[in-house]
CSV table of C-alpha atoms in Angstrom, one decimal:
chain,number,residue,atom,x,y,z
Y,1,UNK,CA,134.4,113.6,118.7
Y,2,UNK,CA,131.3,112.9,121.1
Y,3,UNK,CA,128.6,111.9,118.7
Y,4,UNK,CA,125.4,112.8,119.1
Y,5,UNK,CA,123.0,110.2,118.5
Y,6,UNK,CA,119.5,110.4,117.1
Y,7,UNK,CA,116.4,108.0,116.4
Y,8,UNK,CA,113.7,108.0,114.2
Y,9,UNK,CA,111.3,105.5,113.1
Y,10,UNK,CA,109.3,105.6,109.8
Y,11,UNK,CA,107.7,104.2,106.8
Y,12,UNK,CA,107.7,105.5,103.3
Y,13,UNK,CA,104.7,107.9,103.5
Y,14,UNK,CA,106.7,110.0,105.7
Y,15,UNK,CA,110.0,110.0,104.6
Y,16,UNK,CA,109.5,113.6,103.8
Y,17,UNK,CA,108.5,115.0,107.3
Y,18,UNK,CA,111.4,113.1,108.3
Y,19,UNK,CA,114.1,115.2,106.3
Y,20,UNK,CA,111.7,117.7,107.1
Y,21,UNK,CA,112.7,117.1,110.6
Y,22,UNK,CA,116.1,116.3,110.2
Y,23,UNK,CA,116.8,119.6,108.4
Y,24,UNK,CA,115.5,121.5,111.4
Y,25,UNK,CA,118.1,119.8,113.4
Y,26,UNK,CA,121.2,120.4,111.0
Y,27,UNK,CA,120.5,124.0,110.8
Y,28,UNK,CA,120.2,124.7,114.6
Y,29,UNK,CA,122.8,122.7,115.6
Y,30,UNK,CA,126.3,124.3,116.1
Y,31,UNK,CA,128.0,121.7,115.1
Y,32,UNK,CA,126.0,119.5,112.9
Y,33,UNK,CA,128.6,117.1,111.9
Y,34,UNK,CA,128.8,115.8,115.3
Y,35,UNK,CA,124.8,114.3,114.8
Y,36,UNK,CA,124.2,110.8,113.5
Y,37,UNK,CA,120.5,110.1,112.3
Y,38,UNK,CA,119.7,106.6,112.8
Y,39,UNK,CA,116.6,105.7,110.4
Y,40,UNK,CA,114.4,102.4,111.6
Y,41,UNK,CA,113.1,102.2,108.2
Y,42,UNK,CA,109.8,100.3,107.8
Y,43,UNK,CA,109.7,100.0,103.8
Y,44,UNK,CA,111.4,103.9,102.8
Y,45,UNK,CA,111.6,103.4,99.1
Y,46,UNK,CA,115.1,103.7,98.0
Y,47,UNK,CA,114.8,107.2,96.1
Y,48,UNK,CA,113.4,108.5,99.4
Y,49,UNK,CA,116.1,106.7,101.2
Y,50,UNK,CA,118.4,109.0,98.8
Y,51,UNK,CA,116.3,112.0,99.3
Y,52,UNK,CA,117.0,112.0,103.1
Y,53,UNK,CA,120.6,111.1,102.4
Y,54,UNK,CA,121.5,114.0,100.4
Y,55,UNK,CA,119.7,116.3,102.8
Y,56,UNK,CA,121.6,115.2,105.8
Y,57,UNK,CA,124.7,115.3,104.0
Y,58,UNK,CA,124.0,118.4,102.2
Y,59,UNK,CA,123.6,119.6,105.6
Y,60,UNK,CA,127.1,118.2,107.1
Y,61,UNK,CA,125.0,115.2,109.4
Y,62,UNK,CA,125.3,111.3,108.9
Y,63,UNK,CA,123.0,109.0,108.8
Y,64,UNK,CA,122.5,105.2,108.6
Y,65,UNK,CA,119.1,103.3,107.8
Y,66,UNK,CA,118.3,99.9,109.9
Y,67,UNK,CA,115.3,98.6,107.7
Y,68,UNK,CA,112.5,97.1,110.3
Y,69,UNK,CA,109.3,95.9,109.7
Y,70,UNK,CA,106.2,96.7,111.8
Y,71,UNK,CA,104.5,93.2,110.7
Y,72,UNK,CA,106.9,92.0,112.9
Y,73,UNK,CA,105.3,94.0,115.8
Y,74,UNK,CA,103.1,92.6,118.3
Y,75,UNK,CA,100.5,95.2,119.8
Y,76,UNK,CA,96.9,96.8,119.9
Y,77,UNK,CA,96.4,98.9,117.4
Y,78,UNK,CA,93.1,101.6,116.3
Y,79,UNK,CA,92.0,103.2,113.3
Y,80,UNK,CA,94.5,106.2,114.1
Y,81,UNK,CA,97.9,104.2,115.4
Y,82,UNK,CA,99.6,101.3,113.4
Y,83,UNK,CA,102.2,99.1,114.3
Y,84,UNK,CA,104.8,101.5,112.8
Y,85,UNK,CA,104.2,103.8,116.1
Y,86,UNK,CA,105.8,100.8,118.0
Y,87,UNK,CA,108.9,100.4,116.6
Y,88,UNK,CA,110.5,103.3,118.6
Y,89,UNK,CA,110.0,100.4,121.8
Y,90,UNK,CA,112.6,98.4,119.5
Y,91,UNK,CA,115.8,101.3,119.6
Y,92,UNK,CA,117.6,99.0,121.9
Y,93,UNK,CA,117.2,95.4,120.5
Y,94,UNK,CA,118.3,97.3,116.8
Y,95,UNK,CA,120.8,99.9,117.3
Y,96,UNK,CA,124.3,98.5,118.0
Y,97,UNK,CA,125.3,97.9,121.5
Y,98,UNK,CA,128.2,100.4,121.5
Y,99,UNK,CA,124.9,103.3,121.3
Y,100,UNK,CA,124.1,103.5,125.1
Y,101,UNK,CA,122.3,106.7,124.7
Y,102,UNK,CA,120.1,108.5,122.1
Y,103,UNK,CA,117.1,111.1,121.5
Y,104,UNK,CA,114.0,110.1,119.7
Y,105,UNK,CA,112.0,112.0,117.9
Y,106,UNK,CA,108.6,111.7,116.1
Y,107,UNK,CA,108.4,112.8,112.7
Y,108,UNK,CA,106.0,115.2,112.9
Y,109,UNK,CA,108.0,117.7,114.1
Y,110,UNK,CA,110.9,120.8,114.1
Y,111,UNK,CA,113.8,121.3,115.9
Y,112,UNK,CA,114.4,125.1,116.7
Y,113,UNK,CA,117.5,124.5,119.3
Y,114,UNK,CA,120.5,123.2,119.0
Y,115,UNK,CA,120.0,120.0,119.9
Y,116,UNK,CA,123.2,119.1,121.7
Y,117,UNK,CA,122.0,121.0,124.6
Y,118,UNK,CA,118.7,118.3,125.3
Y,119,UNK,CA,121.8,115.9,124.6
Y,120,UNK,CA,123.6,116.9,127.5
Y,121,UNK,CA,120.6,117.2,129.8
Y,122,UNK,CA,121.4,115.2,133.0
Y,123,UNK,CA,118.8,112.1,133.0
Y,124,UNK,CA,119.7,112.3,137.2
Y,125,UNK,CA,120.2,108.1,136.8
Y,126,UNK,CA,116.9,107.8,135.4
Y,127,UNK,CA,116.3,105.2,131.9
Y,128,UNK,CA,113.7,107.9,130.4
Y,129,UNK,CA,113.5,111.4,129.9
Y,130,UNK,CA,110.4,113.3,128.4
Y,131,UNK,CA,108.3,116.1,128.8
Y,132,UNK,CA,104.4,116.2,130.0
Y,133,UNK,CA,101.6,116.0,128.3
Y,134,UNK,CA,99.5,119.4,128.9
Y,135,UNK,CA,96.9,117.3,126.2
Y,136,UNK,CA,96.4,115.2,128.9
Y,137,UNK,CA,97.3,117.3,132.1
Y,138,UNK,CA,95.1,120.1,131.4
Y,139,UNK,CA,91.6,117.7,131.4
Y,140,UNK,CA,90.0,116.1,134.6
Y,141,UNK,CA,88.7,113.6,132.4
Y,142,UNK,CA,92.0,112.5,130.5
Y,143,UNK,CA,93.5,112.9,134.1
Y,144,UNK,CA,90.8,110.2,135.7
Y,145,UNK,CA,90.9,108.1,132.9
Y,146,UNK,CA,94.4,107.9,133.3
Y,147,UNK,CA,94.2,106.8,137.2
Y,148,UNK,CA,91.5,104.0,136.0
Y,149,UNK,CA,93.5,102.8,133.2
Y,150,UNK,CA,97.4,102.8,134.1
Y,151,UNK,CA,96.9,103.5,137.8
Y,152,UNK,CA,98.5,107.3,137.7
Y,153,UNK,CA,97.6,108.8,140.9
Y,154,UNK,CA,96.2,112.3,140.5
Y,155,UNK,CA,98.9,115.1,140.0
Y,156,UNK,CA,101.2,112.7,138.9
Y,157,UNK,CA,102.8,114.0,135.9
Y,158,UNK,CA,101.9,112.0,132.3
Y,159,UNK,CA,104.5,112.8,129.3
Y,160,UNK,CA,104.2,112.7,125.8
Y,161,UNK,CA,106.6,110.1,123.6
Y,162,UNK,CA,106.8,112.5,120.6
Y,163,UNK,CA,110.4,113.2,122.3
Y,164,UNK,CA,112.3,110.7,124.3
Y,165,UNK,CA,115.6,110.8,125.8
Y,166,UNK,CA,116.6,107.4,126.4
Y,167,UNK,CA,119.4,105.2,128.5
Y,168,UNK,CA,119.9,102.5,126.2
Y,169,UNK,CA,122.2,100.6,128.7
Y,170,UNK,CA,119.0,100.6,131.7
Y,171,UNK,CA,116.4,100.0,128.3
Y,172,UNK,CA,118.5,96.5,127.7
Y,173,UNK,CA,119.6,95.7,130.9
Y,174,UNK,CA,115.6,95.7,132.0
Y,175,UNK,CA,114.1,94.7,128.8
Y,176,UNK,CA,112.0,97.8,129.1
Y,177,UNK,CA,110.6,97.5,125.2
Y,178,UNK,CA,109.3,94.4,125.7
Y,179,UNK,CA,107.6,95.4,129.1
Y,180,UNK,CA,105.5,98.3,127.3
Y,181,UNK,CA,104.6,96.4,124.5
Y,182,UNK,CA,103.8,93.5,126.7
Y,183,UNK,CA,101.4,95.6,128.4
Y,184,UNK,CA,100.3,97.6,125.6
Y,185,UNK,CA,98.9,93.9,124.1
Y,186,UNK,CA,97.6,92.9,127.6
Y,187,UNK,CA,95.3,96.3,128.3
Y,188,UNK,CA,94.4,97.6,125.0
Y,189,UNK,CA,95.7,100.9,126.7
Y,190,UNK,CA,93.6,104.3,125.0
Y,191,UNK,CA,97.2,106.1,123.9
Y,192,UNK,CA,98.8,102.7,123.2
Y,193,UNK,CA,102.4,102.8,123.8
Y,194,UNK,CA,102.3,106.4,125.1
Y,195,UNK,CA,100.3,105.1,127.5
Y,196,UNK,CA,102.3,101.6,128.1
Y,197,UNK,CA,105.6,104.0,128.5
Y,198,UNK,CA,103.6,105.8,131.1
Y,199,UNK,CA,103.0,102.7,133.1
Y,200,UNK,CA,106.4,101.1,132.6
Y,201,UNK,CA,108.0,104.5,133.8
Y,202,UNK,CA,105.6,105.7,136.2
Y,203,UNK,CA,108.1,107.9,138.6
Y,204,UNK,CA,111.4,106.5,137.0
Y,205,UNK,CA,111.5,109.3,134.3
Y,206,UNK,CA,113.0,112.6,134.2
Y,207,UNK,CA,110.8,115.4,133.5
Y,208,UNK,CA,113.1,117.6,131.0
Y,209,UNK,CA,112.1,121.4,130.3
Y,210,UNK,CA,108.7,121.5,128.1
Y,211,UNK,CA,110.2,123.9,125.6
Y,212,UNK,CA,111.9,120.9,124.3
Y,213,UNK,CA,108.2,119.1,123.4
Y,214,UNK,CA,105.5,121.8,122.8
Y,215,UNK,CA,102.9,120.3,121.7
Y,216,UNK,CA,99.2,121.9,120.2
Y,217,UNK,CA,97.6,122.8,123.7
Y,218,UNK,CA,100.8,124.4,124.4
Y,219,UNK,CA,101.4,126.8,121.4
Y,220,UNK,CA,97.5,127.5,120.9
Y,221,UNK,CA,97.0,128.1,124.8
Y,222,UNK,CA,94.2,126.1,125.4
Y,223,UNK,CA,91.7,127.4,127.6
Y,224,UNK,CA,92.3,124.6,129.9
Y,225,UNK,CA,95.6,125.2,130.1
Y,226,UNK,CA,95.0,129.2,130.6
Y,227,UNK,CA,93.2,128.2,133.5
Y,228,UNK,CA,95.1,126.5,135.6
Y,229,UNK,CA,98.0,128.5,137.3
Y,230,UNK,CA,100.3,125.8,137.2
Y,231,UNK,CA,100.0,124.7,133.7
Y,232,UNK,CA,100.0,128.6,132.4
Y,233,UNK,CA,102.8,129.5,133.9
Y,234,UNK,CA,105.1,126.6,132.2
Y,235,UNK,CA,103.2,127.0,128.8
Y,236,UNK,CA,104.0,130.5,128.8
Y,237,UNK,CA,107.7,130.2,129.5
Y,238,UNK,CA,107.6,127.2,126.7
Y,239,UNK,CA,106.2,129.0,123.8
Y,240,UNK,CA,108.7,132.6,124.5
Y,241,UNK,CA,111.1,130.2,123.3
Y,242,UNK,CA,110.0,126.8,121.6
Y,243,UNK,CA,112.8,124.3,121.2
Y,244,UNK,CA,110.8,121.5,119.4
Y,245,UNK,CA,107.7,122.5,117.9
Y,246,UNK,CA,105.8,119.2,117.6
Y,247,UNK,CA,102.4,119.3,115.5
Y,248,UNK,CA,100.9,116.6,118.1
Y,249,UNK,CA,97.4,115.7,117.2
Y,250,UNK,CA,95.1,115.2,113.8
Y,251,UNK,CA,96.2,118.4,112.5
Y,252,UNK,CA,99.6,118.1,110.0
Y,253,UNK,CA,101.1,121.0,108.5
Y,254,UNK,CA,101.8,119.6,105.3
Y,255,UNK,CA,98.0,118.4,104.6
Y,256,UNK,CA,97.2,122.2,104.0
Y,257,UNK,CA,99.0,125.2,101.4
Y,258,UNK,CA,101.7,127.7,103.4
Y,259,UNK,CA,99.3,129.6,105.6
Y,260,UNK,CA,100.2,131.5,108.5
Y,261,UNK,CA,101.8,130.3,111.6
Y,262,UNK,CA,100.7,126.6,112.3
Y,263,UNK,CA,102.3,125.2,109.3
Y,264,UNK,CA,104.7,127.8,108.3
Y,265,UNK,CA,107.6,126.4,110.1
Y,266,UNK,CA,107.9,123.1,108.3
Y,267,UNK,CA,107.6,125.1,104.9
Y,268,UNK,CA,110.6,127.1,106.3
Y,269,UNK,CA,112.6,123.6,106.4
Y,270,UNK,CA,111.1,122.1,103.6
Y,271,UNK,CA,112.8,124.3,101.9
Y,272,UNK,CA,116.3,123.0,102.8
Y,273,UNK,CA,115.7,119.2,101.7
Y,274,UNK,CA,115.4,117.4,98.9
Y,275,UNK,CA,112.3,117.0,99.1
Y,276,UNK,CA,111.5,120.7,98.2
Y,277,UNK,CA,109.9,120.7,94.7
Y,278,UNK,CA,107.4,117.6,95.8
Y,279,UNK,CA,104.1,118.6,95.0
Y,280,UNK,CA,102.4,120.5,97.8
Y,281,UNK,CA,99.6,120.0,99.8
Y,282,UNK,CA,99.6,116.6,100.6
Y,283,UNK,CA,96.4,116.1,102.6
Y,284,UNK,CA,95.2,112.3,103.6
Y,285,UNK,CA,91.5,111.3,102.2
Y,286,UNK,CA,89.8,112.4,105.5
Y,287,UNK,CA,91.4,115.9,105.9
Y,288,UNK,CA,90.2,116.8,101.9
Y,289,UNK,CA,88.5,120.2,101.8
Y,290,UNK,CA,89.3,121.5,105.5
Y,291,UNK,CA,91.2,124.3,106.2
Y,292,UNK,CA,93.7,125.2,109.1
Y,293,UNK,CA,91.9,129.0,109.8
Y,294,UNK,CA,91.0,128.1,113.5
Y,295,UNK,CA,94.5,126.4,113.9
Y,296,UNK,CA,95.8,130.0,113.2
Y,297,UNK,CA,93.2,131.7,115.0
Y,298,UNK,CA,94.2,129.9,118.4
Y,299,UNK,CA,97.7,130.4,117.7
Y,300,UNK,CA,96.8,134.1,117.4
Y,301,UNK,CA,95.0,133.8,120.8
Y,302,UNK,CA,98.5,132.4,122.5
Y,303,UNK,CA,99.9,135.3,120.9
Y,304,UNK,CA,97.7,137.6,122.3
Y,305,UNK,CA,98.0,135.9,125.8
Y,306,UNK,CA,101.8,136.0,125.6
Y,307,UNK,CA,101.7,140.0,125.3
Y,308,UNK,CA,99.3,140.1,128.2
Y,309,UNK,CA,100.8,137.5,130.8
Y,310,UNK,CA,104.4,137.2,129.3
């Protein structure tokens, strides 16, 4: 049996979200015992480590934890990224060397696809594959800032890392971890190692279909995005039929009570974990008192937008 190999990287504080995630994939999957979760665990507590267990095995998936520490880490870090967000640069150096080939995911995050079909997307010979970054693509700013800072020549496309499809065999054989976080250190780079895997990759990636990372300025329909043709036109085709849903951004579903459609998907797979009587909300000190109403709102306005241009 062809296994389907899958990476995610986390410390204890999100060990939910990440059966959260996991979940999602189980259910969609056709055949979900073919999937192998491998956990880079920075610190899970054991009782969570048993929590995500049982809800991969409840939901016929494996899964095998390779404790990591970010300590270990070097690389510029902010008030908004740790050193946890490097550790996906690490997949080849700690997975065994008989894994040539695996998909990364954030943990922020649900799968609504089976995932074996972004498995068996063609990487055309390329070490990377990812989808853009409307966030970034849809702003002259972020777009200039981007030329300055990593050198991207304008209408070069920029992806998010939220999901990565990744050659392990190309990642070793160039060291291509070390080189982003070696830059990363060296620059100080805005978007850290998003930004480091742009510059590492810069036209040696394979742009997979954006369904399979849609991100906030996708499923709210920006403005910016409505704007230009270009960007509509993929957005549109994206959010008819949403294969990751990724809460990119400050915003995170479970830091606000089931209400409407920004958070009610990971509700929906909340359900089938273990982690489904944990007390809910679980909002972090600086989100306290806000709501998610104009979250809703602009995902209203991408509906409305749908029905017209769709």
């Amino acid at each position: 049996m062809n296994r389907i190999s899958i990476v995610f990287a986390s410390d204890d504080n999100y060990a939910q979200h990440l059966a959260v995630a996991c979940a999602s994939i189980l259910k969609n999957a056709a055949h979900p015992e073919k999937i192998c979760f491998y956990i880079l665990s920075d610190n899970i507590f054991p009782e969570n480590q048993n929590r995500i267990v049982q809800t991969v095995h409840d939901l016929k998936g494996g899964v095998q934890f390779i404790s990591v520490n970010s300590d270990d880490i070097k690389g510029f870090t902010s008030d908004h990224i740790s050193k946890a967000a490097y550790l996906r640069l690490t997949i080849d150096q700690v997975l065994p060397e008989t894994i040539t080939k695996v998909i990364y995911f954030d943990t922020d995050l649900v799968v609504l696809d089976d995932v074996e079909k972004l498995w068996n997307l063609s990487l055309d010979g390329k070490p990377l594959g990812a989808a853009c970054d409307f966030g970034i693509m849809k702003s002259k700013r972020m777009r200039q800032q981007k030329f300055e800072s990593l050198g991207l020549p304008e209408g070069t496309p920029y992806f998010n890392s939220g999901v990565l499809v990744m050659d392990l065999h190309q990642w070793r054989q160039k060291k291509y971890g070390n080189l982003v976080i070696d830059n990363v250190t060296k620059h100080a780079f805005r978007h850290h190692d998003q930004d480091g895997l742009n510059k590492v990759f810069m036209n040696n990636w394979k742009n997979i279909p954006l369904r399979w990372n849609v991100i906030p300025p996708v499923f709210m329909m920006s403005l910016k995005v409505l704007c230009r043709t270009s960007l509509r036109i993929k957005a549109l085709e994206a959010i008819k039929s949403p294969a990751v849903f990724h809460w990119a951004g400050r915003y995170k579903p479970w830091e606000f009570s089931l209400n409407g459609p920004f958070n009610q998907l990971y509700y929906d797979y909340l359900h089938w974990t273990s982690f489904k009587n944990s007390p809910m909300p679980k909002p972090s000190a600086d989100m306290q008192g806000k709501s998610i109403m104009r979250q809703n709102l602009r995902m209203e306005w991408a509906a409305f937008w749908q029905n017209i241009l769709g």
